PDB file of C-alpha atoms and ligand atoms in Angstrom:
ATOM      1  CA  UNK A 118     147.833  57.534 159.349  1.00  0.00           C
ATOM      2  CA  UNK A 119     147.981  58.292 155.628  1.00  0.00           C
ATOM      3  CA  UNK A 120     145.859  56.085 153.384  1.00  0.00           C
ATOM      4  CA  UNK A 121     143.464  55.092 156.145  1.00  0.00           C
ATOM      5  CA  UNK A 122     139.812  55.621 155.468  1.00  0.00           C
ATOM      6  CA  UNK A 123     137.533  57.481 157.837  1.00  0.00           C
ATOM      7  CA  UNK A 124     134.710  55.929 159.860  1.00  0.00           C
ATOM      8  CA  UNK A 125     131.010  56.580 159.330  1.00  0.00           C
ATOM      9  CA  UNK A 126     129.527  57.206 162.765  1.00  0.00           C
ATOM     10  CA  UNK A 127     125.749  57.579 162.708  1.00  0.00           C
ATOM     11  CA  UNK A 128     123.873  58.989 165.698  1.00  0.00           C
ATOM     12  CA  UNK A 129     120.283  57.766 165.720  1.00  0.00           C
ATOM     13  CA  UNK A 130     117.452  58.156 168.184  1.00  0.00           C
ATOM     14  CA  UNK A 131     114.169  59.874 168.829  1.00  0.00           C
ATOM     15  CA  UNK A 132     113.800  63.663 168.790  1.00  0.00           C
ATOM     16  CA  UNK A 133     115.311  65.414 171.804  1.00  0.00           C
ATOM     17  CA  UNK A 134     117.694  62.547 172.563  1.00  0.00           C
ATOM     18  CA  UNK A 135     120.607  64.994 172.219  1.00  0.00           C
ATOM     19  CA  UNK A 136     122.071  63.801 168.907  1.00  0.00           C
ATOM     20  CA  UNK A 137     122.888  67.279 167.611  1.00  0.00           C
ATOM     21  CA  UNK A 138     124.593  68.361 170.846  1.00  0.00           C
ATOM     22  CA  UNK A 139     126.549  65.117 170.994  1.00  0.00           C
ATOM     23  CA  UNK A 140     127.459  65.207 167.310  1.00  0.00           C
ATOM     24  CA  UNK A 141     129.023  68.657 167.680  1.00  0.00           C
ATOM     25  CA  UNK A 142     130.872  67.675 170.845  1.00  0.00           C
ATOM     26  CA  UNK A 143     132.114  64.467 169.254  1.00  0.00           C
ATOM     27  CA  UNK A 144     133.514  66.181 166.163  1.00  0.00           C
ATOM     28  CA  UNK A 145     135.269  68.776 168.331  1.00  0.00           C
ATOM     29  CA  UNK A 146     136.797  66.077 170.563  1.00  0.00           C
ATOM     30  CA  UNK A 147     137.920  63.915 167.636  1.00  0.00           C
ATOM     31  CA  UNK A 148     139.532  66.900 165.920  1.00  0.00           C
ATOM     32  CA  UNK A 149     141.242  67.888 169.184  1.00  0.00           C
ATOM     33  CA  UNK A 150     142.616  64.332 169.390  1.00  0.00           C
ATOM     34  CA  UNK A 151     144.174  64.720 165.941  1.00  0.00           C
ATOM     35  CA  UNK A 152     141.535  62.999 163.780  1.00  0.00           C
ATOM     36  CA  UNK A 153     140.008  64.534 160.709  1.00  0.00           C
ATOM     37  CA  UNK A 154     136.296  64.581 161.504  1.00  0.00           C
ATOM     38  CA  UNK A 155     133.290  66.440 160.128  1.00  0.00           C
ATOM     39  CA  UNK A 156     129.606  66.647 160.977  1.00  0.00           C
ATOM     40  CA  UNK A 157     126.727  65.912 158.584  1.00  0.00           C
ATOM     41  CA  UNK A 158     123.015  65.944 159.344  1.00  0.00           C
ATOM     42  CA  UNK A 159     119.875  64.534 157.787  1.00  0.00           C
ATOM     43  CA  UNK A 160     117.630  65.912 156.660  1.00  0.00           C
ATOM     44  CA  UNK A 161     120.170  68.311 155.104  1.00  0.00           C
ATOM     45  CA  UNK A 162     117.779  71.244 154.876  1.00  0.00           C
ATOM     46  CA  UNK A 163     119.906  73.510 152.664  1.00  0.00           C
ATOM     47  CA  UNK A 164     119.336  71.692 149.345  1.00  0.00           C
ATOM     48  CA  UNK A 165     116.225  72.048 147.148  1.00  0.00           C
ATOM     49  CA  UNK A 166     114.927  68.686 148.389  1.00  0.00           C
ATOM     50  CA  UNK A 167     115.901  69.665 151.920  1.00  0.00           C
ATOM     51  CA  UNK A 168     113.800  72.819 151.647  1.00  0.00           C
ATOM     52  CA  UNK A 169     110.770  70.770 150.609  1.00  0.00           C
ATOM     53  CA  UNK A 170     111.313  68.530 153.634  1.00  0.00           C
ATOM     54  CA  UNK A 171     111.822  71.438 155.984  1.00  0.00           C
ATOM     55  CA  UNK A 172     108.580  73.033 154.925  1.00  0.00           C
ATOM     56  CA  UNK A 173     106.758  69.687 155.245  1.00  0.00           C
ATOM     57  CA  UNK A 174     108.176  69.191 158.749  1.00  0.00           C
ATOM     58  CA  UNK A 175     107.139  72.719 159.692  1.00  0.00           C
ATOM     59  CA  UNK A 176     103.581  71.733 158.615  1.00  0.00           C
ATOM     60  CA  UNK A 177     103.602  74.485 155.985  1.00  0.00           C
ATOM     61  CA  UNK A 178     102.985  71.986 153.201  1.00  0.00           C
ATOM     62  CA  UNK A 179     101.304  68.601 152.846  1.00  0.00           C
ATOM     63  CA  UNK A 180     102.985  65.757 150.984  1.00  0.00           C
ATOM     64  CA  UNK A 181     101.888  62.211 150.346  1.00  0.00           C
ATOM     65  CA  UNK A 182     103.583  59.786 152.811  1.00  0.00           C
ATOM     66  CA  UNK A 183     105.360  57.617 150.228  1.00  0.00           C
ATOM     67  CA  UNK A 184     106.723  60.585 148.356  1.00  0.00           C
ATOM     68  CA  UNK A 185     107.961  62.177 151.584  1.00  0.00           C
ATOM     69  CA  UNK A 186     109.769  58.954 152.389  1.00  0.00           C
ATOM     70  CA  UNK A 187     111.454  59.036 148.984  1.00  0.00           C
ATOM     71  CA  UNK A 188     112.373  62.698 149.369  1.00  0.00           C
ATOM     72  CA  UNK A 189     114.152  61.899 152.655  1.00  0.00           C
ATOM     73  CA  UNK A 190     115.970  59.103 150.810  1.00  0.00           C
ATOM     74  CA  UNK A 191     116.833  61.371 147.871  1.00  0.00           C
ATOM     75  CA  UNK A 192     118.125  63.933 150.365  1.00  0.00           C
ATOM     76  CA  UNK A 193     120.639  61.305 151.523  1.00  0.00           C
ATOM     77  CA  UNK A 194     121.531  60.189 148.003  1.00  0.00           C
ATOM     78  CA  UNK A 195     122.425  63.707 146.976  1.00  0.00           C
ATOM     79  CA  UNK A 196     125.170  63.662 149.650  1.00  0.00           C
ATOM     80  CA  UNK A 197     126.506  60.177 148.805  1.00  0.00           C
ATOM     81  CA  UNK A 198     129.289  61.326 146.430  1.00  0.00           C
ATOM     82  CA  UNK A 199     130.519  63.723 149.129  1.00  0.00           C
ATOM     83  CA  UNK A 200     130.243  61.040 151.842  1.00  0.00           C
ATOM     84  CA  UNK A 201     132.248  58.531 149.816  1.00  0.00           C
ATOM     85  CA  UNK A 202     134.893  61.072 148.863  1.00  0.00           C
ATOM     86  CA  UNK A 203     135.378  62.237 152.456  1.00  0.00           C
ATOM     87  CA  UNK A 204     135.550  58.711 153.897  1.00  0.00           C
ATOM     88  CA  UNK A 205     138.104  57.573 151.357  1.00  0.00           C
ATOM     89  CA  UNK A 206     140.168  60.713 151.995  1.00  0.00           C
ATOM     90  CA  UNK A 207     140.398  59.629 155.634  1.00  0.00           C
ATOM     91  CA  UNK A 208     137.799  61.968 157.078  1.00  0.00           C
ATOM     92  CA  UNK A 209     135.591  60.447 159.781  1.00  0.00           C
ATOM     93  CA  UNK A 210     131.982  61.527 159.360  1.00  0.00           C
ATOM     94  CA  UNK A 211     129.688  61.956 162.325  1.00  0.00           C
ATOM     95  CA  UNK A 212     126.148  61.881 160.961  1.00  0.00           C
ATOM     96  CA  UNK A 213     123.181  63.279 162.878  1.00  0.00           C
ATOM     97  CA  UNK A 214     120.486  60.773 161.647  1.00  0.00           C
ATOM     98  CA  UNK A 215     120.670  58.581 158.576  1.00  0.00           C
ATOM     99  CA  UNK A 216     118.555  55.972 156.805  1.00  0.00           C
ATOM    100  CA  UNK A 217     117.498  54.361 160.097  1.00  0.00           C
ATOM    101  CA  UNK A 218     115.544  57.503 160.924  1.00  0.00           C
ATOM    102  CA  UNK A 219     114.043  57.177 157.454  1.00  0.00           C
ATOM    103  CA  UNK A 220     112.749  53.701 158.240  1.00  0.00           C
ATOM    104  CA  UNK A 221     111.803  54.377 161.849  1.00  0.00           C
ATOM    105  CA  UNK A 222     109.812  57.558 161.215  1.00  0.00           C
ATOM    106  CA  UNK A 223     108.004  56.228 158.157  1.00  0.00           C
ATOM    107  CA  UNK A 224     107.200  52.935 159.922  1.00  0.00           C
ATOM    108  CA  UNK A 225     105.949  54.841 162.935  1.00  0.00           C
ATOM    109  CA  UNK A 226     103.240  56.347 160.692  1.00  0.00           C
ATOM    110  CA  UNK A 227     101.955  52.854 159.994  1.00  0.00           C
ATOM    111  CA  UNK A 228     101.980  51.530 163.529  1.00  0.00           C
ATOM    112  CA  UNK A 229      98.670  51.518 165.403  1.00  0.00           C
ATOM    113  CA  UNK A 230      99.641  51.523 169.052  1.00  0.00           C
ATOM    114  CA  UNK A 231      97.731  52.621 172.104  1.00  0.00           C
ATOM    115  CA  UNK A 232      98.408  56.311 172.669  1.00  0.00           C
ATOM    116  CA  UNK A 233     101.220  56.876 175.123  1.00  0.00           C
ATOM    117  CA  UNK A 234     100.816  59.408 177.896  1.00  0.00           C
ATOM    118  CA  UNK A 235     101.587  62.985 176.873  1.00  0.00           C
ATOM    119  CA  UNK A 236     105.244  63.816 177.387  1.00  0.00           C
ATOM    120  CA  UNK A 237     107.110  66.981 178.259  1.00  0.00           C
ATOM    121  CA  UNK A 238     107.721  69.761 175.818  1.00  0.00           C
ATOM    122  CA  UNK A 239     108.508  68.860 172.242  1.00  0.00           C
ATOM    123  CA  UNK A 240     109.022  71.260 169.369  1.00  0.00           C
ATOM    124  CA  UNK A 241     106.345  72.176 166.895  1.00  0.00           C
ATOM    125  CA  UNK A 242     107.453  70.084 163.938  1.00  0.00           C
ATOM    126  CA  UNK A 243     105.523  67.205 162.511  1.00  0.00           C
ATOM    127  CA  UNK A 244     106.173  63.942 164.446  1.00  0.00           C
ATOM    128  CA  UNK A 245     107.202  65.835 167.581  1.00  0.00           C
ATOM    129  CA  UNK A 246     104.802  64.275 170.048  1.00  0.00           C
ATOM    130  CA  UNK A 247     105.171  61.515 172.600  1.00  0.00           C
ATOM    131  CA  UNK A 248     102.984  58.945 170.857  1.00  0.00           C
ATOM    132  CA  UNK A 249     104.795  59.247 167.589  1.00  0.00           C
ATOM    133  CA  UNK A 250     108.200  59.150 169.256  1.00  0.00           C
ATOM    134  CA  UNK A 251     107.241  55.966 171.142  1.00  0.00           C
ATOM    135  CA  UNK A 252     106.467  54.296 167.837  1.00  0.00           C
ATOM    136  CA  UNK A 253     109.687  55.540 166.266  1.00  0.00           C
ATOM    137  CA  UNK A 254     111.625  54.160 169.238  1.00  0.00           C
ATOM    138  CA  UNK A 255     110.048  50.721 168.713  1.00  0.00           C
ATOM    139  CA  UNK A 256     111.129  50.856 165.080  1.00  0.00           C
ATOM    140  CA  UNK A 257     114.687  51.796 166.041  1.00  0.00           C
ATOM    141  CA  UNK A 258     114.746  48.826 168.420  1.00  0.00           C
ATOM    142  CA  UNK A 259     113.664  46.509 165.601  1.00  0.00           C
ATOM    143  CA  UNK A 260     116.363  47.934 163.314  1.00  0.00           C
ATOM    144  CA  UNK A 261     118.984  47.273 165.987  1.00  0.00           C
ATOM    145  CA  UNK A 262     118.313  43.542 165.763  1.00  0.00           C
ATOM    146  CA  UNK A 263     120.339  43.635 162.524  1.00  0.00           C
ATOM    147  CA  UNK A 264     123.652  42.427 163.939  1.00  0.00           C
ATOM    148  CA  UNK A 265     125.542  43.017 160.692  1.00  0.00           C
ATOM    149  CA  UNK A 266     125.575  46.680 161.693  1.00  0.00           C
ATOM    150  CA  UNK A 267     127.792  47.757 164.550  1.00  0.00           C
ATOM    151  CA  UNK A 268     125.105  49.260 166.830  1.00  0.00           C
ATOM    152  CA  UNK A 269     126.079  50.691 170.195  1.00  0.00           C
ATOM    153  CA  UNK A 270     123.309  51.742 172.565  1.00  0.00           C
ATOM    154  CA  UNK A 271     123.976  54.835 174.651  1.00  0.00           C
ATOM    155  CA  UNK A 272     121.744  55.850 177.552  1.00  0.00           C
ATOM    156  CA  UNK A 273     120.818  59.398 176.556  1.00  0.00           C
ATOM    157  CA  UNK A 274     119.306  60.173 179.969  1.00  0.00           C
ATOM    158  CA  UNK A 275     122.758  60.576 181.493  1.00  0.00           C
ATOM    159  CA  UNK A 276     124.479  63.977 181.657  1.00  0.00           C
ATOM    160  CA  UNK A 277     125.740  65.595 178.442  1.00  0.00           C
ATOM    161  CA  UNK A 278     129.301  65.112 179.694  1.00  0.00           C
ATOM    162  CA  UNK A 279     128.869  61.408 180.526  1.00  0.00           C
ATOM    163  CA  UNK A 280     127.112  60.672 177.244  1.00  0.00           C
ATOM    164  CA  UNK A 281     129.839  62.546 175.386  1.00  0.00           C
ATOM    165  CA  UNK A 282     132.607  60.585 177.076  1.00  0.00           C
ATOM    166  CA  UNK A 283     130.902  57.283 176.257  1.00  0.00           C
ATOM    167  CA  UNK A 284     130.353  58.197 172.593  1.00  0.00           C
ATOM    168  CA  UNK A 285     133.887  59.562 172.264  1.00  0.00           C
ATOM    169  CA  UNK A 286     135.465  56.349 173.573  1.00  0.00           C
ATOM    170  CA  UNK A 287     133.254  54.184 171.329  1.00  0.00           C
ATOM    171  CA  UNK A 288     134.150  56.369 168.353  1.00  0.00           C
ATOM    172  CA  UNK A 289     137.896  55.988 168.894  1.00  0.00           C
ATOM    173  CA  UNK A 290     137.437  52.183 168.660  1.00  0.00           C
ATOM    174  CA  UNK A 291     135.268  52.476 165.567  1.00  0.00           C
ATOM    175  CA  UNK A 292     137.803  54.726 163.817  1.00  0.00           C
ATOM    176  CA  UNK A 293     140.530  52.125 164.425  1.00  0.00           C
ATOM    177  CA  UNK A 294     138.346  49.254 163.150  1.00  0.00           C
ATOM    178  CA  UNK A 295     137.190  51.197 160.097  1.00  0.00           C
ATOM    179  CA  UNK A 296     140.773  51.862 159.059  1.00  0.00           C
ATOM    180  CA  UNK A 297     141.258  48.102 158.673  1.00  0.00           C
ATOM    181  CA  UNK A 298     138.161  47.468 156.597  1.00  0.00           C
ATOM    182  CA  UNK A 299     137.385  48.567 153.048  1.00  0.00           C
ATOM    183  CA  UNK A 300     134.469  50.898 152.461  1.00  0.00           C
ATOM    184  CA  UNK A 301     131.251  48.904 152.224  1.00  0.00           C
ATOM    185  CA  UNK A 302     127.757  49.857 151.103  1.00  0.00           C
ATOM    186  CA  UNK A 303     125.015  50.978 153.436  1.00  0.00           C
ATOM    187  CA  UNK A 304     121.424  51.426 152.391  1.00  0.00           C
ATOM    188  CA  UNK A 305     120.255  55.001 152.027  1.00  0.00           C
TER     189      UNK A 305
HETATM  190  N1  LIG B 266     113.105  62.273 159.684  1.00  0.00           N
HETATM  191  C1  LIG B 266     114.447  62.347 159.471  1.00  0.00           C
HETATM  192  C2  LIG B 266     112.302  61.439 158.905  1.00  0.00           C
HETATM  193  O1  LIG B 266     111.102  61.377 159.093  1.00  0.00           O
HETATM  194  N2  LIG B 266     112.890  60.683 157.927  1.00  0.00           N
HETATM  195  C3  LIG B 266     114.241  60.714 157.673  1.00  0.00           C
HETATM  196  O2  LIG B 266     114.733  60.022 156.758  1.00  0.00           O
HETATM  197  C4  LIG B 266     115.060  61.581 158.482  1.00  0.00           C
HETATM  198  C5  LIG B 266     116.526  61.666 158.225  1.00  0.00           C
HETATM  199  O3  LIG B 266     112.854  64.462 160.405  1.00  0.00           O
HETATM  200  N3  LIG B 266     111.583  64.376 163.559  1.00  0.00           N
HETATM  201  C6  LIG B 266     112.481  63.136 160.676  1.00  0.00           C
HETATM  202  C7  LIG B 266     112.892  62.907 162.097  1.00  0.00           C
HETATM  203  C8  LIG B 266     112.789  64.266 162.749  1.00  0.00           C
HETATM  204  C9  LIG B 266     112.710  65.238 161.591  1.00  0.00           C
HETATM  205  O4  LIG B 266     114.982  65.893 162.007  1.00  0.00           O
HETATM  206  C10 LIG B 266     113.722  66.352 161.630  1.00  0.00           C
HETATM  207  P1  LIG B 266     115.871  66.753 163.031  1.00  0.00           P
HETATM  208  O5  LIG B 266     117.041  65.846 163.350  1.00  0.00           O
HETATM  209  O6  LIG B 266     115.010  66.995 164.228  1.00  0.00           O
HETATM  210  O7  LIG B 266     116.238  68.005 162.285  1.00  0.00           O
HETATM  211 MG1  LIG B 267     113.871  67.407 165.676  1.00  0.00          MG
END
């Protein structure tokens, strides 16, 4: 409906949870259902800051932990004008990671937990190992205790199709709710 704002739908989770696959599927399904929906991802690797992050993640460069954290944050801030413009134009944004990944992955560096058993194949980027992901998961769980945010937990171990259907149905509800609420602020 004209004049309605779009919803900000953030997909968060550990690496290999299927966020990118689901984000693409979700945008396609929402568009097919007549919504205006677009996909964003963080880190957005195409910008100058994004290139620094990409090279850090690929272990090609070393960066001090605090400054990396701030670069991830800056990488979100550089998209904020676009995000706000799209949402107020009525475009629903599906975002593959946002500030919660920023908190979870930085916090995971500071957590001293017993090493978890080695997991199946991860990629070769920094942070892509079972121990680190376990810590990030704990951090995500702590972040979800903030009930002012509309968290929905989806069991990513189900089939791509089942996960998609669950996220699609949840998103339809969120789009309706968002249309009735003014745009708020979310930390970046
Ligand atoms: N990551 C992502 C962070 O450490 N901080 C952040 O703020 C964000 C947005 O980047 N292992 C980490 C989590 C991932 C890595 O993301 C690359 P992806 O979605 O695998 O491209
Ligand atoms: Mg990854």
